[in-house]
Coordinates of C-alpha atoms in Angstrom, one line a residue:
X1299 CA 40.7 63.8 167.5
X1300 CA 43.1 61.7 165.5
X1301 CA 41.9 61.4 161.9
X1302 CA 43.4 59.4 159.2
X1303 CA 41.5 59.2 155.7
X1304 CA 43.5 57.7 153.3
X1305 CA 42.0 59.3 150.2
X1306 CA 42.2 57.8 146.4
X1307 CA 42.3 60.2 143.6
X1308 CA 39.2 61.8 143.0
X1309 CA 36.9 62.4 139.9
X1310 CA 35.8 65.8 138.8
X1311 CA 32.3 67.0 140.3
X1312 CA 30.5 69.2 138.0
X1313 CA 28.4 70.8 140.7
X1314 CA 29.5 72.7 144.1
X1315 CA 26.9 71.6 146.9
X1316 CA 25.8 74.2 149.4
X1317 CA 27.4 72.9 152.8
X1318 CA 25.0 71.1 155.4
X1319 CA 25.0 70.9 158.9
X1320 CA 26.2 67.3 158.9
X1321 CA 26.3 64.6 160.8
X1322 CA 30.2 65.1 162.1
X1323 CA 29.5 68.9 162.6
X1324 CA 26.0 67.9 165.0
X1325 CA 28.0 65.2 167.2
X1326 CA 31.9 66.8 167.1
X1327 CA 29.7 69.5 169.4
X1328 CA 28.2 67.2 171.7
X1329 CA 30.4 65.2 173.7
X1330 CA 34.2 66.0 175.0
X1331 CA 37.2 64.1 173.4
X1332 CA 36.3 60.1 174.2
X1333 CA 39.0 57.9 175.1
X1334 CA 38.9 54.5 173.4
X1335 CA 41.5 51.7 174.2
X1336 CA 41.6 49.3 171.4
X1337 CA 41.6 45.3 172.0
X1338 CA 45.6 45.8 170.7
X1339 CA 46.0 47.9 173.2
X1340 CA 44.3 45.9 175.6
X1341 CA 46.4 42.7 175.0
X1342 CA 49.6 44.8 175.0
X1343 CA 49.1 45.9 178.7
X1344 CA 49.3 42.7 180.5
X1345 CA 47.0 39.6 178.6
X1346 CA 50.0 38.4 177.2
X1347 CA 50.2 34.5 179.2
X1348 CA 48.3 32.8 176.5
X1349 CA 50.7 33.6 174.2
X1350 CA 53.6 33.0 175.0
X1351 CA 55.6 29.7 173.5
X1352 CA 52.7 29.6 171.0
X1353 CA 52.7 30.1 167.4
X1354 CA 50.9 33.1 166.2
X1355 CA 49.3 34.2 163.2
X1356 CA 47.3 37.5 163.0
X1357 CA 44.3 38.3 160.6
X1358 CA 44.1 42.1 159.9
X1359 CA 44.7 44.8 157.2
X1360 CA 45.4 48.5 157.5
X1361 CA 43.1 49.1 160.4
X1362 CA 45.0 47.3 162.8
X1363 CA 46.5 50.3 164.7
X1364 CA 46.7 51.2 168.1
X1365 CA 45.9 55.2 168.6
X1366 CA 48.8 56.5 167.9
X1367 CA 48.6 55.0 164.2
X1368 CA 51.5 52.3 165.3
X1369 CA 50.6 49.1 163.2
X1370 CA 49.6 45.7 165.2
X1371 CA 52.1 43.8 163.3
X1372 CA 54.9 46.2 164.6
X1373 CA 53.2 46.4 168.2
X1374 CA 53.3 42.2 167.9
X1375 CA 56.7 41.8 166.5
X1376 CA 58.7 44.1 168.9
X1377 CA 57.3 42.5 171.6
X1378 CA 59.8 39.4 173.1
X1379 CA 56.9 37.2 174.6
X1380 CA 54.9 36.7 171.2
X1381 CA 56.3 34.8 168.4
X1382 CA 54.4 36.3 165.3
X1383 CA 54.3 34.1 162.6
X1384 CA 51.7 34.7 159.6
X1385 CA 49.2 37.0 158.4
X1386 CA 46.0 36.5 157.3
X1387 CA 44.0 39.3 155.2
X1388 CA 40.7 40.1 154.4
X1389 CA 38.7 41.5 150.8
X1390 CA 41.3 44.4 149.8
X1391 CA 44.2 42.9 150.9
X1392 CA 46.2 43.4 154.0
X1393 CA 47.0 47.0 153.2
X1394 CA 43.7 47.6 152.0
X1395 CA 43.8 49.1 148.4
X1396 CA 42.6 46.9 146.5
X1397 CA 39.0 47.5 144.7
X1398 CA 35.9 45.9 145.7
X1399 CA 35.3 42.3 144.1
X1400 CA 39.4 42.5 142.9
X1401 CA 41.1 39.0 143.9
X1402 CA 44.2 39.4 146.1
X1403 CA 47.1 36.9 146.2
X1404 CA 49.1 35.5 149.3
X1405 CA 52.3 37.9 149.6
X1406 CA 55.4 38.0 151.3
X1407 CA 54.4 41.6 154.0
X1408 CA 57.4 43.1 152.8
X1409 CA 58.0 45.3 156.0
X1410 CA 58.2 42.4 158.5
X1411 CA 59.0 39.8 155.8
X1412 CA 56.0 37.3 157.6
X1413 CA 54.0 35.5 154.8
X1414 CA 50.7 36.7 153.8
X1415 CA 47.6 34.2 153.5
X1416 CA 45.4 35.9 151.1
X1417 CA 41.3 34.9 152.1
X1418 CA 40.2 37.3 149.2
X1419 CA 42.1 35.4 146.4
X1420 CA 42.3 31.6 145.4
X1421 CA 40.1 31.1 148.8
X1422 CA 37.9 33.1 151.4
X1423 CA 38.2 30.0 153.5
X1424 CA 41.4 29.3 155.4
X1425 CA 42.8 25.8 154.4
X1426 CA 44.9 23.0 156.4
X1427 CA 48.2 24.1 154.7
X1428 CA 47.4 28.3 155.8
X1429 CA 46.5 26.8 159.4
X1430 CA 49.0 24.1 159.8
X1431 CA 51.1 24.9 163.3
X1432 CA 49.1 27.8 163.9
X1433 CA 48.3 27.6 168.3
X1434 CA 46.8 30.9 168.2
X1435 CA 44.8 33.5 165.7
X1436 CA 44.7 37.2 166.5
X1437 CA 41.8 39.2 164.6
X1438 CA 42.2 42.9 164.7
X1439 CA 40.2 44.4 161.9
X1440 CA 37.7 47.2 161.8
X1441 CA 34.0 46.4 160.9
X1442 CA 31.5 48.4 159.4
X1443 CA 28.7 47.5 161.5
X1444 CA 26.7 46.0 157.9
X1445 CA 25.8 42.3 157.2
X1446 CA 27.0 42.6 153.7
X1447 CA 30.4 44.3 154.2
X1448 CA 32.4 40.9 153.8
X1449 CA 34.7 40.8 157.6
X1450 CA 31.9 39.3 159.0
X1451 CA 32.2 36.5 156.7
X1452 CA 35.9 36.2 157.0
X1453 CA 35.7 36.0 160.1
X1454 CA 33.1 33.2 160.4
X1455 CA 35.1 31.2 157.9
X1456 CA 38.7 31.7 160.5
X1457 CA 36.4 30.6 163.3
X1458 CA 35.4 27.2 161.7
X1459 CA 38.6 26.1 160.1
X1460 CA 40.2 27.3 163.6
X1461 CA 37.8 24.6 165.1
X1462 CA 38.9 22.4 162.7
X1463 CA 42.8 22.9 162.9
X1464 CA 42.5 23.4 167.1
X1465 CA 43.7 26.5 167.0
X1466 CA 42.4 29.3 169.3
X1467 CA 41.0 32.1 168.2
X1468 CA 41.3 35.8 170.1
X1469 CA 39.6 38.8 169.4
X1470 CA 41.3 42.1 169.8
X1471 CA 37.8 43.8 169.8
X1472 CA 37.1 47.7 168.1
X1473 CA 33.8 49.7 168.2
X1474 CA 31.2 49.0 165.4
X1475 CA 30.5 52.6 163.6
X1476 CA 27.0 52.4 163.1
X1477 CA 27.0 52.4 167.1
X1478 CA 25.6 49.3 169.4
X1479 CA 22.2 50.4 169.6
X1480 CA 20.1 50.9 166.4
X1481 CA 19.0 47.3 164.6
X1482 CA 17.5 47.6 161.0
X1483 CA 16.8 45.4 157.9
X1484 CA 15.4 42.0 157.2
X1485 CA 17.5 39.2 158.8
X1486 CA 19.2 36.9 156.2
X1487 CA 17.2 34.0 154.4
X1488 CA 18.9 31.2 153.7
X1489 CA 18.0 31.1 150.1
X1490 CA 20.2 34.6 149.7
X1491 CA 23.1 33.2 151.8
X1492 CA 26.7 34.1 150.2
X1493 CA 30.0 35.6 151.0
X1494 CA 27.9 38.7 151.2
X1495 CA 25.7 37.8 153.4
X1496 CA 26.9 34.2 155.6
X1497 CA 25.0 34.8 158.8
X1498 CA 21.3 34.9 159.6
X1499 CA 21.2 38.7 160.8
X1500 CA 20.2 42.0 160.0
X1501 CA 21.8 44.6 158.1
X1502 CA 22.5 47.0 160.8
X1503 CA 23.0 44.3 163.6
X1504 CA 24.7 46.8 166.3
X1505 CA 27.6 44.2 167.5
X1506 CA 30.9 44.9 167.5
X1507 CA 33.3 41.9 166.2
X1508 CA 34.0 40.1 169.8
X1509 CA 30.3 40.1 169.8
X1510 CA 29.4 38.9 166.9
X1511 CA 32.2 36.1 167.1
X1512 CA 30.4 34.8 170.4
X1513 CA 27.3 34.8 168.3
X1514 CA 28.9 33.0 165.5
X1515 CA 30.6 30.0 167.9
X1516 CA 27.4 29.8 170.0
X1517 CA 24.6 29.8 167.2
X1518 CA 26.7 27.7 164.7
X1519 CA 27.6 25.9 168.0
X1520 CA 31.2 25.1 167.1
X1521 CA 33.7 23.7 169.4
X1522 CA 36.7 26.6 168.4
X1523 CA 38.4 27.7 171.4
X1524 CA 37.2 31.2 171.6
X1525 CA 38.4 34.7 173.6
X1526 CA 37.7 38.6 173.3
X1527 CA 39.6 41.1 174.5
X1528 CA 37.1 43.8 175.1
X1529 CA 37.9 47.6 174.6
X1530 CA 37.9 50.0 177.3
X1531 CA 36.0 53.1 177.0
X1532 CA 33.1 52.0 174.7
X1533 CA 29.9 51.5 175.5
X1534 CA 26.6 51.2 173.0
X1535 CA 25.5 54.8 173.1
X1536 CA 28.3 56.5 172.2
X1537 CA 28.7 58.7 168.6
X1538 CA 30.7 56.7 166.2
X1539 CA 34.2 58.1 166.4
X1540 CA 33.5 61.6 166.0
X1541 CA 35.2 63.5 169.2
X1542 CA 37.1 59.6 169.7
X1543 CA 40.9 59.9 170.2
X1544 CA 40.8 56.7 168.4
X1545 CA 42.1 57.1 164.3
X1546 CA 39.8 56.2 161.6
X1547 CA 41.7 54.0 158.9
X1548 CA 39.3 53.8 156.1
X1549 CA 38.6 49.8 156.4
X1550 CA 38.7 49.8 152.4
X1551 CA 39.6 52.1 149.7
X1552 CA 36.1 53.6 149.0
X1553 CA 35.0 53.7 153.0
X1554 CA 36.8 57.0 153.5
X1555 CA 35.4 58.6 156.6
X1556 CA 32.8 57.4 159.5
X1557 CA 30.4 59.8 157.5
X1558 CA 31.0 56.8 154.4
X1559 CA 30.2 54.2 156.8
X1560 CA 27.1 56.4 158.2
X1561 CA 24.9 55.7 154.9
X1562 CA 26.6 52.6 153.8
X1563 CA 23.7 50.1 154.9
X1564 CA 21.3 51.9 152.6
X1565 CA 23.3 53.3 149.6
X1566 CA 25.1 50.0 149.1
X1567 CA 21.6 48.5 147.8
X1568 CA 22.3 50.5 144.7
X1569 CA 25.4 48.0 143.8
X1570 CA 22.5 45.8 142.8
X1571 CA 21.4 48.0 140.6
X1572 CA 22.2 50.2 137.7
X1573 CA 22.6 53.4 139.5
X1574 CA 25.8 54.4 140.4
X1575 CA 26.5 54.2 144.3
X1576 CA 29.4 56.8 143.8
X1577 CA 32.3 54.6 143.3
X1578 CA 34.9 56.5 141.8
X1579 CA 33.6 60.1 142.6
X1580 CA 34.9 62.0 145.7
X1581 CA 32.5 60.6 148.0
X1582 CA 31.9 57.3 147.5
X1583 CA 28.1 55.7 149.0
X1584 CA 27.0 59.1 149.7
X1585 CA 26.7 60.2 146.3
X1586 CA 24.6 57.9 143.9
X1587 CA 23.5 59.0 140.6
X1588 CA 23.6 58.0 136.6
X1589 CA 23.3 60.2 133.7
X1590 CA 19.4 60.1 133.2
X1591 CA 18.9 61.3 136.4
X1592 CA 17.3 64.8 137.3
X1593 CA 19.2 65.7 140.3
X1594 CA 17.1 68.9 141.3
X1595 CA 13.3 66.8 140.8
X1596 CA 15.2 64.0 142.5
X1597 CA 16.4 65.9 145.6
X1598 CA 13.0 67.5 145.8
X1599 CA 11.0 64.1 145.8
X1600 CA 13.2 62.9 148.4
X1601 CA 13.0 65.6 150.9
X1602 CA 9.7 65.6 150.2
X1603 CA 9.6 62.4 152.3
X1604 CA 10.2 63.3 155.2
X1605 CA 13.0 60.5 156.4
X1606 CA 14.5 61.2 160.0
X1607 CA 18.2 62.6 160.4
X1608 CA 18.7 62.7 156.5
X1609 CA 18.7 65.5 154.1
X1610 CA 19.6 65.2 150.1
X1611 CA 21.2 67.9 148.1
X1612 CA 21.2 67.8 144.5
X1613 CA 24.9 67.0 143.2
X1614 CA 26.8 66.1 139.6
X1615 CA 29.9 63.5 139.5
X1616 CA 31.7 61.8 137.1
X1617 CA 33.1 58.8 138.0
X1618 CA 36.9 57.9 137.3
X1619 CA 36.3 53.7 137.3
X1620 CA 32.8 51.5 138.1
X1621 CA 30.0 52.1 136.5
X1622 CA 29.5 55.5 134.2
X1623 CA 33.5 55.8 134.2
X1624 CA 34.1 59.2 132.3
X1625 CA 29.8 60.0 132.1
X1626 CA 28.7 63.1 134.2
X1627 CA 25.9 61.6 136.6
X1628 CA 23.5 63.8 138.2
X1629 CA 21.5 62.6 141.8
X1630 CA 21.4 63.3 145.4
X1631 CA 24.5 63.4 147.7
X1632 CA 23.3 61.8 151.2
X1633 CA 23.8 63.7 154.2
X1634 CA 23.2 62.6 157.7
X1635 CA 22.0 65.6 159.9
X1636 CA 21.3 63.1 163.3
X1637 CA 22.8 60.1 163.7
X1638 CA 20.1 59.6 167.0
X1639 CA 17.2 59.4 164.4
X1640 CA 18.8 58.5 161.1
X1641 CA 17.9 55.1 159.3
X1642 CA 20.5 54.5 156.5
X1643 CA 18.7 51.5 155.7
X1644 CA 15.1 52.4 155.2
X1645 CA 16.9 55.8 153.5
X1646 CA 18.3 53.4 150.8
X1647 CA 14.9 51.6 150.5
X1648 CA 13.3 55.2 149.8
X1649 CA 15.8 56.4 147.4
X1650 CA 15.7 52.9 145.2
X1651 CA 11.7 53.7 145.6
X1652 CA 11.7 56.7 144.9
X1653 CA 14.2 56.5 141.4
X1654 CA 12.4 53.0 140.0
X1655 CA 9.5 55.4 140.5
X1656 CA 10.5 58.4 138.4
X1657 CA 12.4 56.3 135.8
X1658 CA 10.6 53.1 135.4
X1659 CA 11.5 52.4 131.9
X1660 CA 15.3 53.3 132.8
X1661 CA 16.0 51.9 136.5
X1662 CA 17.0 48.7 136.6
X1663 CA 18.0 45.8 139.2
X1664 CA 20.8 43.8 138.2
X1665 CA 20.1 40.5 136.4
X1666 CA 21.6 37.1 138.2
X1667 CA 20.0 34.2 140.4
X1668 CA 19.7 35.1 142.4
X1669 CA 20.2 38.9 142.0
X1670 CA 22.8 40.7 144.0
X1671 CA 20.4 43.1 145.2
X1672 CA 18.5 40.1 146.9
X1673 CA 21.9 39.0 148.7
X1674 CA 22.7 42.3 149.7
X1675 CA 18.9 42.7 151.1
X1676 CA 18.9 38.9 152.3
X1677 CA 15.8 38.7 150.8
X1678 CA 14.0 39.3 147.3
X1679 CA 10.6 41.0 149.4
X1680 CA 12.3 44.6 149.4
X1681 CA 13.0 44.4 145.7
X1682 CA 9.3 42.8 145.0
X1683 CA 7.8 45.3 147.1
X1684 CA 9.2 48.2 145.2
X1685 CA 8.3 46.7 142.1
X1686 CA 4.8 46.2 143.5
X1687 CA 4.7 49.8 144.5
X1688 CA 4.3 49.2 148.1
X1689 CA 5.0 51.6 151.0
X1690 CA 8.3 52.0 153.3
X1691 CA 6.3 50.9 155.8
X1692 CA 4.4 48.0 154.6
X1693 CA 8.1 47.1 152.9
X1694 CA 9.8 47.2 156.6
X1695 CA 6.6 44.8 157.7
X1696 CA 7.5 41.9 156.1
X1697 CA 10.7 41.7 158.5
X1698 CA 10.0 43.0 161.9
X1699 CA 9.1 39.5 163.1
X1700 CA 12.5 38.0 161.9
X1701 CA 13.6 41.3 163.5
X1702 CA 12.7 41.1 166.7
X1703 CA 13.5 37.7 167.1
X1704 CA 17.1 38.2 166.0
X1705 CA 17.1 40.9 169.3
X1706 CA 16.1 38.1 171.7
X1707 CA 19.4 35.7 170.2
X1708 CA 21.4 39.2 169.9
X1709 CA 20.7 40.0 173.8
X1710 CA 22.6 36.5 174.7
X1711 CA 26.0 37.4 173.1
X1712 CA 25.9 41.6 174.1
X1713 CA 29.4 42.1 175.7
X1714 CA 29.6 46.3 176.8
X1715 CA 26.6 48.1 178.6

């Protein structure tokens, strides 16, 4: 298995965690070595008609790699049929280092010299000028599987201003790493709508990005000229790229491995809050913590749970940037142990439970209207609930209708078996 992880420095961590059995270790054994071959790949190997005479522009970033690491833009520009002309990039920038929430400005790509249109800077929406003699848009980016991680978004926006402009839009599809089966979280409520959250789904929606831009063009019911170029070798069951010949590019600087992405849908809650969700420590989302913590009484309670594929080990970090720069934090470090049963987002519902529970005069959410927690939720009923002290379960209640619906629309737009 290829495996490229991009790693930023790292901050100091004050306590050496006994080694699980974790979540790559369980699957790496499982299943021989998977062949995936990307949309890029796809579209390289004979689904080049469309293209040819026509403009081109291409969103992506750093992910945008065939499997032999080889960069789209390279792939595109050596080839004699497609006439690459522009870049668009997501949140982080088209090489994908910059922080969270840090606005990025349209560039010149200085290995191909093709301009860079920046939809993470003065703009998330692509304007006429960006558009203007544009025929046809590639996206090839890799998705996080998670309502809140802001692709989705990006990708909505490219689809109506492509409807707008007349261009077409074709999606070089990759495999969503929470896998295509398991749905979770309350569907978005309008009320919480924002770049964080622009479409009216769940967190854990289980659709890769050709699927979700058939949903987006069919429920928003724009007119955009729309086509997918599947993958080959994916289908909904399989383990997200462990044992894949396919690299993982960390889609942005603190989503470092597949085991990152694993917990993302729950731990991310704790952006909203003032806990840390590990930013700046050495594994970012699976470590959350803050100096008031007990991490041994925290650990305990949390085990004490029960949760499904999940364990928690008591750890101590100190971030190098975000919240508690330079403080020692003490808290759990999140480990997936079976990706079949684990629920990273009723795991981040019990672990902002189960801290507002043991330090109710320190915990806080984080003030705003509406807060970000509630956009990151799509709804203020989780954060109400654990303020009103109610269960997981009767918490996950107050969705499943929405929930299930959403499967019914989901079904429509499913691409691979």
């Amino acid at each position: 298995m290829a495996l490229v992880i991009a790693l930023l420095p790292t901050a100091a961590v004050a306590a050496e965690p006994v080694q699980p059995k974790a979540l790559s270790a369980v699957t790496s054994r499982a299943a021989p070595i998977r062949h995936i071959t990307p949309g890029i790949e796809v579209l390289l190997s004979g689904r080049l008609e469309s293209l040819k005479g026509k403009r081109v522009a291409l969103l992506t970033n750093q992910t945008g790699v065939d499997r032999k690491g080889v960069r789209n833009v390279d792939l595109l520009r050596a080839h004699p049929a497609i006439n690459l002309v522009a870049l668009f990039s997501p949140e982080h920038g088209v090489r994908g280092v910059a922080q969270a929430g840090e606005k990025v400005a349209s560039d010149i790509d200085p290995k191909s010299g093709l301009p860079v249109h920046s939809l993470y800077g003065e703009t998330k929406i692509p304007t006429a000028k960006m558009m203007q003699g544009i025929d046809i848009v590639l996206v090839d980016l890799q998705d996080v599987g998670t309502r809140f991680y802001t692709y989705s978004s990006t990708l909505l926006y490219m689809l109506r201003a492509a409807e707008t402009s007349g261009a077409e839009v074709i999606v070089l599809d990759r495999p969503n790493p929470q896998g295509g089966v398991m749905i979770e979280g309350p569907v978005l409520e309008p009320a919480f709508a924002s770049f964080v959250g622009s479409f009216a789904m769940p967190v854990r929606h289980g659709m890769t990005f050709g699927e979700l831009a058939q949903m987006f063009v069919g429920e928003d019911k724009l007119r955009t000229r729309l086509r997918i170029i599947p993958m080959r070798g994916w289908n909904r069951e399989l383990a997200p790229y462990f044992g894949w010949d396919l690299p993982w590019v960390p889609p942005s600087p603190n989503m470092r491995s597949p085991q990152t992405a694993a917990v993302y849908p729950g731990t991310a809650l704790f952006e909203g809050t003032n806990i840390s969700e590990g930013r700046g420590s050495e594994k970012p989302f699976e470590y959350i913590g803050a100096p008031f913590i007990d991490s041994a009484a925290l650990a305990e309670r949390l085990n004490a749970i029960g949760l499904p594929g999940v364990e928690f080990k008591p750890i101590s970090f100190t971030p190098n940037f975000s919240k508690y720069a330079g403080q020692q934090c003490h808290g759990v470090w999140v480990i997936p142990t079976d990706r079949t049963t684990f629920q990273p987002f009723r795991t981040g519902i019990a672990l902002v439970k189960t801290v507002h529970e043991l330090y109710p005069d320190t915990f806080e959410f984080s003030p705003g209207a509406p807060r970000f927690f509630d956009q990151l939720a799509g709804t203020d009923s989780v954060r109400k609930g654990i303020l009103d002290g109610k269960s997981i379960r009767d918490i996950e209640r107050q969705w499943q209708q929405g929930l299930d619906a959403f499967k019914q629309l989901r079904a429509r737009y499913l691409i691979y078996p």
